[in-house]
Tab-separated table of C-alpha atoms in Angstrom:
chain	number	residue	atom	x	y	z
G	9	UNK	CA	42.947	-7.974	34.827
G	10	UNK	CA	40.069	-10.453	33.771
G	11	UNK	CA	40.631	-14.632	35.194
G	12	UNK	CA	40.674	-17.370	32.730
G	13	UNK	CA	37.847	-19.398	31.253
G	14	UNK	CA	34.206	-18.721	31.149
G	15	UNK	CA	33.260	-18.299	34.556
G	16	UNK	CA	34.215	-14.996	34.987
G	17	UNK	CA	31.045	-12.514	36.406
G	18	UNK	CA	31.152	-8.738	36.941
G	19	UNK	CA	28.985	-8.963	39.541
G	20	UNK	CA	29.727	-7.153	42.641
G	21	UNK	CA	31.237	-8.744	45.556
G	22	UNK	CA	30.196	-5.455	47.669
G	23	UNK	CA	27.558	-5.522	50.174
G	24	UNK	CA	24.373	-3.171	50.095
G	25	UNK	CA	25.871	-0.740	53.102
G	26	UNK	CA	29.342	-0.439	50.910
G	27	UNK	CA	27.317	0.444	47.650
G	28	UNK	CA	24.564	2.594	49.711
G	29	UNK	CA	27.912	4.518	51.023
G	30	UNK	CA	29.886	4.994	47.971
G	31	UNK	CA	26.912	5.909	45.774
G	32	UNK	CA	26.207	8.720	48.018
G	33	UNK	CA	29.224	9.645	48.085
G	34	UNK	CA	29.958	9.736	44.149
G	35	UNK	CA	26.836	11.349	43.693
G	36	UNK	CA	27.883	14.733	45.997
G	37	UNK	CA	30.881	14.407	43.937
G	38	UNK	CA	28.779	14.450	40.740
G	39	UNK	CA	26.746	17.297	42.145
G	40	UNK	CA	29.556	19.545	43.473
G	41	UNK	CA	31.122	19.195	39.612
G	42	UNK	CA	28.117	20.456	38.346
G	43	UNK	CA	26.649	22.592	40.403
G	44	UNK	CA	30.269	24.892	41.198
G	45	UNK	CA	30.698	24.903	37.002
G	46	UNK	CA	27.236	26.090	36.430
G	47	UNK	CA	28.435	28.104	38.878
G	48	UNK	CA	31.182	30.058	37.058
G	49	UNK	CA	29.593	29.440	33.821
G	50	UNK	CA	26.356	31.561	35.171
G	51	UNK	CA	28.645	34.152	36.938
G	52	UNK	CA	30.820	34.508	33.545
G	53	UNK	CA	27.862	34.969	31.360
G	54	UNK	CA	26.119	37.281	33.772
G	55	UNK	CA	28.417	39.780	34.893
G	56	UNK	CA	30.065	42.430	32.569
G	57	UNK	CA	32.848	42.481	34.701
G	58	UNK	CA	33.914	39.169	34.722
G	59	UNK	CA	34.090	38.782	31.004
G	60	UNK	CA	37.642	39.219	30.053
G	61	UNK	CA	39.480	36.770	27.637
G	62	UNK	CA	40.934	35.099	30.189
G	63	UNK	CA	37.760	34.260	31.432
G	64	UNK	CA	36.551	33.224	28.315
G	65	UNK	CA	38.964	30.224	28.983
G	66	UNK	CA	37.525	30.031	32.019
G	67	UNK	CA	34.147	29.871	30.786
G	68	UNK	CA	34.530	27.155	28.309
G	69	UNK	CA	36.793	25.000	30.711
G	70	UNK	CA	33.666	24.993	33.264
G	71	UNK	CA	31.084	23.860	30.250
G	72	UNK	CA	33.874	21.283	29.980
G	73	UNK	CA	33.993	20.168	33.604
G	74	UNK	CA	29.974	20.659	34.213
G	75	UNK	CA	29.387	18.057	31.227
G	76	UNK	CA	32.134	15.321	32.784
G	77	UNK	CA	29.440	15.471	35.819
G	78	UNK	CA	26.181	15.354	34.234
G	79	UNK	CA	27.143	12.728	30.947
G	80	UNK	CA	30.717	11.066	32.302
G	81	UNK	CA	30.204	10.442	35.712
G	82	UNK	CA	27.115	9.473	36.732
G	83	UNK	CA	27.516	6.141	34.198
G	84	UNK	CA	30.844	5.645	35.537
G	85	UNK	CA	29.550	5.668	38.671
G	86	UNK	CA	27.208	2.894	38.208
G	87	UNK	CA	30.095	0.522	36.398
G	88	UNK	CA	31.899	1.548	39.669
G	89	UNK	CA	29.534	0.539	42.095
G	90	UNK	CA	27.899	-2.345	40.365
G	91	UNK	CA	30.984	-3.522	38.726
G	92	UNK	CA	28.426	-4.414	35.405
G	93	UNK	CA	28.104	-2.225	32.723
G	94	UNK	CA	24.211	-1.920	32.039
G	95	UNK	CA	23.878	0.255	28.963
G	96	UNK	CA	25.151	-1.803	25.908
G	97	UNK	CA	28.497	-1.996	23.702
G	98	UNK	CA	27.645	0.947	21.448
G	99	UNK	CA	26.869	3.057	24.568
G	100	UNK	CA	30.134	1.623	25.798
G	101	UNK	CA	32.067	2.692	23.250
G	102	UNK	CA	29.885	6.235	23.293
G	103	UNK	CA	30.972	6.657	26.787
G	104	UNK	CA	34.525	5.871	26.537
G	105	UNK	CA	34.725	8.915	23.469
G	106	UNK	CA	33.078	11.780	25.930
G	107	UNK	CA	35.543	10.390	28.668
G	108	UNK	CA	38.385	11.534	27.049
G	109	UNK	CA	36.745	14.588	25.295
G	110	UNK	CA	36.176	15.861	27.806
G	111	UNK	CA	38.828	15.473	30.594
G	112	UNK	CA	41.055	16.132	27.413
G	113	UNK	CA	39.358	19.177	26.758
G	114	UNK	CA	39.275	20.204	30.395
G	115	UNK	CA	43.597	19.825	30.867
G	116	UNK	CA	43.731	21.827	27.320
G	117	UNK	CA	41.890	25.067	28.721
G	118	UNK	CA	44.337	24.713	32.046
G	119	UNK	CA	46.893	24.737	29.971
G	120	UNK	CA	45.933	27.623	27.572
G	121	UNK	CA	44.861	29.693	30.970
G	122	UNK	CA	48.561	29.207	31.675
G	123	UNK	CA	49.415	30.744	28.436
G	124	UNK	CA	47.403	32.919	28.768
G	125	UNK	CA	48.397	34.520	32.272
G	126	UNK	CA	52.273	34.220	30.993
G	127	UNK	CA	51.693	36.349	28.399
G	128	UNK	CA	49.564	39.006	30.814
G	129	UNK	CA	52.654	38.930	33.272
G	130	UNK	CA	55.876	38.318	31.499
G	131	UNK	CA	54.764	39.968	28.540
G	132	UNK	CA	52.030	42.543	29.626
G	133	UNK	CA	53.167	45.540	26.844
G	134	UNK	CA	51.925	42.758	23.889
G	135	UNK	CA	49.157	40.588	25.902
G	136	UNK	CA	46.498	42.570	23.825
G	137	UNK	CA	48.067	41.785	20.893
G	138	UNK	CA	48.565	38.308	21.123
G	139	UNK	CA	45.548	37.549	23.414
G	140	UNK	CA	42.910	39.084	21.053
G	141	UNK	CA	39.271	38.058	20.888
G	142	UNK	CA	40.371	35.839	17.600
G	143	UNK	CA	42.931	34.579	18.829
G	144	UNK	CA	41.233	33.596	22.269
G	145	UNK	CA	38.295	32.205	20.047
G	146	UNK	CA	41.244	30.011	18.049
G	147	UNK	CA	42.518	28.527	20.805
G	148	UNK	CA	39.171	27.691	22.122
G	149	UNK	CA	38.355	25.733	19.104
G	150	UNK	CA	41.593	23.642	19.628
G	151	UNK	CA	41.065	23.512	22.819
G	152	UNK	CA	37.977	21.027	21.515
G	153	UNK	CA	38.708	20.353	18.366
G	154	UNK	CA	42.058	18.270	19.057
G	155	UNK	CA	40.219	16.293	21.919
G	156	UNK	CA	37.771	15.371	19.420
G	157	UNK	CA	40.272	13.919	16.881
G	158	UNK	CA	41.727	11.885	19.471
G	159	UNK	CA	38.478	10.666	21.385
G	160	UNK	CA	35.381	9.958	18.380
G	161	UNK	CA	37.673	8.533	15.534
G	162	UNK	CA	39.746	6.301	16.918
G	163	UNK	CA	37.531	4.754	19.719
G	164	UNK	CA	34.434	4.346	17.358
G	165	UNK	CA	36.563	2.926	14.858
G	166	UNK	CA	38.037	0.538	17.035
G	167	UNK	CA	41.420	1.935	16.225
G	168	UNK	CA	42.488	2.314	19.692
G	169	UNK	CA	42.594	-1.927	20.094
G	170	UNK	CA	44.117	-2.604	17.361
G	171	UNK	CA	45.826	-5.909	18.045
G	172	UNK	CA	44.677	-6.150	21.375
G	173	UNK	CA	43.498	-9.589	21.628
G	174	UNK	CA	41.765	-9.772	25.163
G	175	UNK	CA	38.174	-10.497	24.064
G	176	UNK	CA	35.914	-8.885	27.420
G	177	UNK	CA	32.691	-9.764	28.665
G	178	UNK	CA	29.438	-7.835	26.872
G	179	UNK	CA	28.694	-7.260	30.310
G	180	UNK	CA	32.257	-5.010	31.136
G	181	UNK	CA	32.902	-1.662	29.805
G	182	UNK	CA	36.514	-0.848	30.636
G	183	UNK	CA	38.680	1.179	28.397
G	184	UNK	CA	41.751	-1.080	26.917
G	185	UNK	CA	44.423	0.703	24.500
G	186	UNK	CA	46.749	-0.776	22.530
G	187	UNK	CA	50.842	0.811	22.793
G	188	UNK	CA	50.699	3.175	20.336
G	189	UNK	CA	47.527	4.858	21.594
G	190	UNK	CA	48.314	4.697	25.101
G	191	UNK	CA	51.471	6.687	24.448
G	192	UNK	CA	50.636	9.267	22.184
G	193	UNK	CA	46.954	9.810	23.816
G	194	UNK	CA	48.546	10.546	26.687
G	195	UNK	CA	51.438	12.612	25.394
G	196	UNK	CA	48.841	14.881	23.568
G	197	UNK	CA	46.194	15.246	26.328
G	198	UNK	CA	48.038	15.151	29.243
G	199	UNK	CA	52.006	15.120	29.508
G	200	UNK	CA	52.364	18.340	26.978
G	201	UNK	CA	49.590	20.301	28.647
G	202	UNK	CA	51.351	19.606	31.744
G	203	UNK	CA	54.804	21.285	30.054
G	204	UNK	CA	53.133	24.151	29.010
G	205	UNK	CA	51.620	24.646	32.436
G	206	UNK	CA	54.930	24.032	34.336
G	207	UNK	CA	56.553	26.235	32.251
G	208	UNK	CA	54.418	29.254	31.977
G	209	UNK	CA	53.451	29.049	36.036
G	210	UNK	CA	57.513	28.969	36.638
G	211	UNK	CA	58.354	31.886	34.629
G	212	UNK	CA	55.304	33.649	35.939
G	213	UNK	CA	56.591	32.993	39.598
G	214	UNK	CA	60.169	34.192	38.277
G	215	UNK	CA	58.714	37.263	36.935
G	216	UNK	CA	55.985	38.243	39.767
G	217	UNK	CA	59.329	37.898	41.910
G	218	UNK	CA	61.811	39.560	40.463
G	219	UNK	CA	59.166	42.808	40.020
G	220	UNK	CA	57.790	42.530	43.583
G	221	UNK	CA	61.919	42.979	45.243
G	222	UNK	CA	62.486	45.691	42.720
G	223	UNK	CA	59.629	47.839	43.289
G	224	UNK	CA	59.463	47.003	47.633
G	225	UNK	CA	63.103	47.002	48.058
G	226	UNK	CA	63.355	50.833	49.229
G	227	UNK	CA	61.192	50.281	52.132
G	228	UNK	CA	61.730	47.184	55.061
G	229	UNK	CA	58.107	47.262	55.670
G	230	UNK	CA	56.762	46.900	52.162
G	231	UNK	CA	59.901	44.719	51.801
G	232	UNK	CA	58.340	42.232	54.012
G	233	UNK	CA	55.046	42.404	52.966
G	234	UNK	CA	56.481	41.600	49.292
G	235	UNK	CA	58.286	38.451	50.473
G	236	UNK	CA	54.827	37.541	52.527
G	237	UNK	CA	53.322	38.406	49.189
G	238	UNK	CA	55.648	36.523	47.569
G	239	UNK	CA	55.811	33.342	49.764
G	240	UNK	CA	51.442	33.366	48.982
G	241	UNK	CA	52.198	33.319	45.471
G	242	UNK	CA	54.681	30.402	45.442
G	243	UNK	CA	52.009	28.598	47.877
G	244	UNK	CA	49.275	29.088	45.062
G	245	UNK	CA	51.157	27.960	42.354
G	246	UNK	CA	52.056	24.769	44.200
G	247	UNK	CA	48.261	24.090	44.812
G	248	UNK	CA	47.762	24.994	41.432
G	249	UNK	CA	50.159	22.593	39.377
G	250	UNK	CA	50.298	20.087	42.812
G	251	UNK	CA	46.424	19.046	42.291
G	252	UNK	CA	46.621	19.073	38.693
G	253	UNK	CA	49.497	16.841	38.581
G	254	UNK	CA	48.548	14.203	41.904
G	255	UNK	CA	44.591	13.663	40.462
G	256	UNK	CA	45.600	13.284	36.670
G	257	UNK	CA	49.369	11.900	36.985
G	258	UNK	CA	48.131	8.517	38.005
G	259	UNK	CA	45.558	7.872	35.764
G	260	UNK	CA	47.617	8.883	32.864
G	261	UNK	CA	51.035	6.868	33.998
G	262	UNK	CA	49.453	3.796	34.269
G	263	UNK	CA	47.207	4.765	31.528
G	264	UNK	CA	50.909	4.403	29.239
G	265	UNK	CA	52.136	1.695	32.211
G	266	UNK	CA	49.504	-0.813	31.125
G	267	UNK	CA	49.860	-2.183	27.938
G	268	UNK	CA	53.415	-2.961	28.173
G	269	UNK	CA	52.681	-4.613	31.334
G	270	UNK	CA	49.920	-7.161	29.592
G	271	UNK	CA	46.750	-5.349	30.792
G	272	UNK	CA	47.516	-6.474	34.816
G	273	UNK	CA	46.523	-3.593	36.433
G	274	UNK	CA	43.838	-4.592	38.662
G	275	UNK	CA	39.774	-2.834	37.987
G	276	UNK	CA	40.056	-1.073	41.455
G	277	UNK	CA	43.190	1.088	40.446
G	278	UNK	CA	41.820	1.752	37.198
G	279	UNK	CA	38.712	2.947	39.295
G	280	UNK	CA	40.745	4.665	41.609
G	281	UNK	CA	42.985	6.573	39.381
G	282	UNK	CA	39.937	7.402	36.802
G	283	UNK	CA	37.752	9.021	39.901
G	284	UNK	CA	41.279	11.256	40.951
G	285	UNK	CA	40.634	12.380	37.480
G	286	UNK	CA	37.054	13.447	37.710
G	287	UNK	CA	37.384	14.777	41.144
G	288	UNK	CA	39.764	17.737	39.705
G	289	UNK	CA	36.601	18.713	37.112
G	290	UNK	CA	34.958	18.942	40.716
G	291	UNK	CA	37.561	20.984	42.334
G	292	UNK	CA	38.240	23.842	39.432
G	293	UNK	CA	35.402	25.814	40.062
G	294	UNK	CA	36.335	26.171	43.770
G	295	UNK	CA	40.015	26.294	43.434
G	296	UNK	CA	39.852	28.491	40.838
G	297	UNK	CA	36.889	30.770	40.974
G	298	UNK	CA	36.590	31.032	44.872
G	299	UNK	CA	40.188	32.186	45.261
G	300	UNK	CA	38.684	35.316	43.455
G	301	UNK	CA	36.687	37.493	45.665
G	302	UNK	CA	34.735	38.488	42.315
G	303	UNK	CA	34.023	35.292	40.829
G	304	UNK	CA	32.993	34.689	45.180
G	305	UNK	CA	30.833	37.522	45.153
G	306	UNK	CA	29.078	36.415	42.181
G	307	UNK	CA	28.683	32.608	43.740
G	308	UNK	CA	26.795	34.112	46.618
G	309	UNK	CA	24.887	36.215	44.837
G	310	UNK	CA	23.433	33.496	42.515
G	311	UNK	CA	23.050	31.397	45.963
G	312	UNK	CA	21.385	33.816	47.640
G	313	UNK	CA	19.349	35.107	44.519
G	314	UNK	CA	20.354	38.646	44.971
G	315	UNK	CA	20.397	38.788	41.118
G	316	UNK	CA	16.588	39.076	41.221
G	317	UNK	CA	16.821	41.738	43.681
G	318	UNK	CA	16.292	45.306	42.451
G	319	UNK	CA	19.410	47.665	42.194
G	320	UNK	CA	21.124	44.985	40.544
G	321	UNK	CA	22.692	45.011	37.059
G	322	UNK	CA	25.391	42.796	34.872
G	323	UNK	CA	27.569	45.891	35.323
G	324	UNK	CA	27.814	45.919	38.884
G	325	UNK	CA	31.099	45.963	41.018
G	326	UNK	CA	31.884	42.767	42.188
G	327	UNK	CA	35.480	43.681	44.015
G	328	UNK	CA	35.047	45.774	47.057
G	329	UNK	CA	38.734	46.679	47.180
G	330	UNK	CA	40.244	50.022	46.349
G	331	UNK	CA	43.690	50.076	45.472
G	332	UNK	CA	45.754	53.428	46.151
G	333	UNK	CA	47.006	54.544	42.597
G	334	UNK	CA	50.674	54.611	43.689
G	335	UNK	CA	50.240	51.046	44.729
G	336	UNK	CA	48.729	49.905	41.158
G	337	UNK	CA	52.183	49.704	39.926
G	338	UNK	CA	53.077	46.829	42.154
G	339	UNK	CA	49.826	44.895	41.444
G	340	UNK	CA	50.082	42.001	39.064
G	341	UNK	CA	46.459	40.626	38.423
G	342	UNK	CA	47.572	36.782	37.954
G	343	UNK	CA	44.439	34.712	37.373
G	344	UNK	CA	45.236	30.723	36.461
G	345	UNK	CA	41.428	30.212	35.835
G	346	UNK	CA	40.844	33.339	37.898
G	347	UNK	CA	43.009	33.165	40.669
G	348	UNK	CA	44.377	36.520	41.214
G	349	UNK	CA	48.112	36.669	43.253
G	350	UNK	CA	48.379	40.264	44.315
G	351	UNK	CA	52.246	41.159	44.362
């Protein structure tokens, strides 16, 4: 990764038009991560009707993902660009610990929305029951609390090097891990959140399918609309779990990859694969809340400021749609971080 010998400089060898370019760019990354979190974090606190406990994963997720853009990424950003790390060791090692709190914390609430929506649709009679407010709260609190443990302790403590011997310039910040953190950091905040999800979203597919041919397969017209219906659901489950796994599998393979390979992997991958990463805190809020036409109406009415306008209330209807109480039986409100799939 680093050359022999003392000569080595982090300077940049990119011209001003290259860092001009990609600091603009980064920075409408940055501001699209916090802007469409804010976003759902506003809409979510605002509107009655949006506060389910689903939701409330949804909520804390986006406080997740809004902070990776305002104290995570504009700093990485700058070692990015400049290739230098400006702000000191301590900061170093300060920045490193929110890194992983928070894109760990970020993959945990994905992966508790999952459990959460399996239990809603392949187990709807006890979803009350086992989703209750405590229970919701719980698995908030370890949706932060494990991230923690793995992030602060070790990294402050230095744990995470142990008896990695590649002494860096004061001038570099990059984040090296010794075998046995690499793999078990990774198990925990990334390849067993990644289970869960594949699991739950399968069996939730399964489930949505097997009800939508039993309750259209009287009728050829409603028959095709279910396997339309169906064919919609299968597509947003693949977006789903497809840009969770190709902007975090990466990162996280060579994340395990590189110790066992001496620390080779080159500063641009590590780049690379770390801003995949961030760009999926940047993508929940719109592949998640604007495949909701509530969680869309409430967007444009915080854009637009029709909040402030009078006749409006927290309470308000936010889903124009009227559903025919015969057809209510065939509707399964799916929301992975509030995406609905209407079978």
């Amino acid at each position: 990764m680093f050359p022999e010998g003392n000569t080595f400089s982090c300077a940049t060898l990119r011209n001003q038009v290259s860092r001009i370019f990609l600091y603009a760019f980064l920075s409408v990354g940055i501001a699209c991560t916090v802007v469409g979190n804010f976003l759902v974090v506003l809409s979510i606190a605002y509107f009655k009707r949006l506060q389910s406990p689903t939701n409330s994963f949804v909520m804390s997720l986006a406080v997740a993902d809004c902070l990776v853009g305002l104290v995570v990424m504009p700093y990485s950003m700058v070692r990015t660009v400049e290739g230098c790390w400006y702000f000191g060791a301590l900061f170093c090692q300060l920045h490193s610990s929110l890194d992983v709190l928070l894109c760990t914390a970020s993959i945990f609430h994905l992966s508790c929305i999952a459990f959460d929506r399996y239990y809603a649709v392949c187990n709807p009679l006890i979803y009350s029951l086992k989703m209750s407010r405590s229970r919701v709260a719980l698995l908030i609190v370890i949706c932060w609390a494990v991230p923690i443990l793995i992030s602060f302790g070790p990294i402050m403590l230095d744990l995470h090097i142990a008896g990695v011997d590649i002494l860096l310039p004061q001038d570099v910040c990059v984040f090296l891990v010794n075998r046995i953190y690499a793999v078990m950091a990774s198990m925990v905040a990334f390849y067993l959140p990644m289970a869960i999800m594949l699991v739950a979203y399968w069996r939730i597919f399964k489930a949505a399918k097997r009800q939508a041919r039993q309750i259209n397969s009287s009728k050829k017209q409603r028959h095709r609309n279910a396997m339309r219906r169906e064919r919609k659901a299968a597509k947003t489950l693949g977006i789903i779990m497809g840009v969770f796994l190709i902007f975090w599998m990466p990162f996280f393979t060579v994340n395990i990859v590189d110790p066992f390979i001496e620390y080779s992997t080159e500063v641009v991958v590590w780049d690379i694969f770390l801003w995949l990463g961030y760009i999926n805190s940047s993508l929940n809020p719109f592949l998640y809340g604007f495949f909701n036409r509530s969680f869309r109406r409430a967007f444009l009415m915080f854009i637009g400021c029709r909040v402030c306008m009078p006749g409006s209330s927290s309470g308000m209807e936010l889903s124009h749609t009227k559903k025919d109480p015969n057809e209510l039986r065939a509707l399964y409100l799916w929301q992975s971080n509030s995406i609905f799939i209407v079978l």
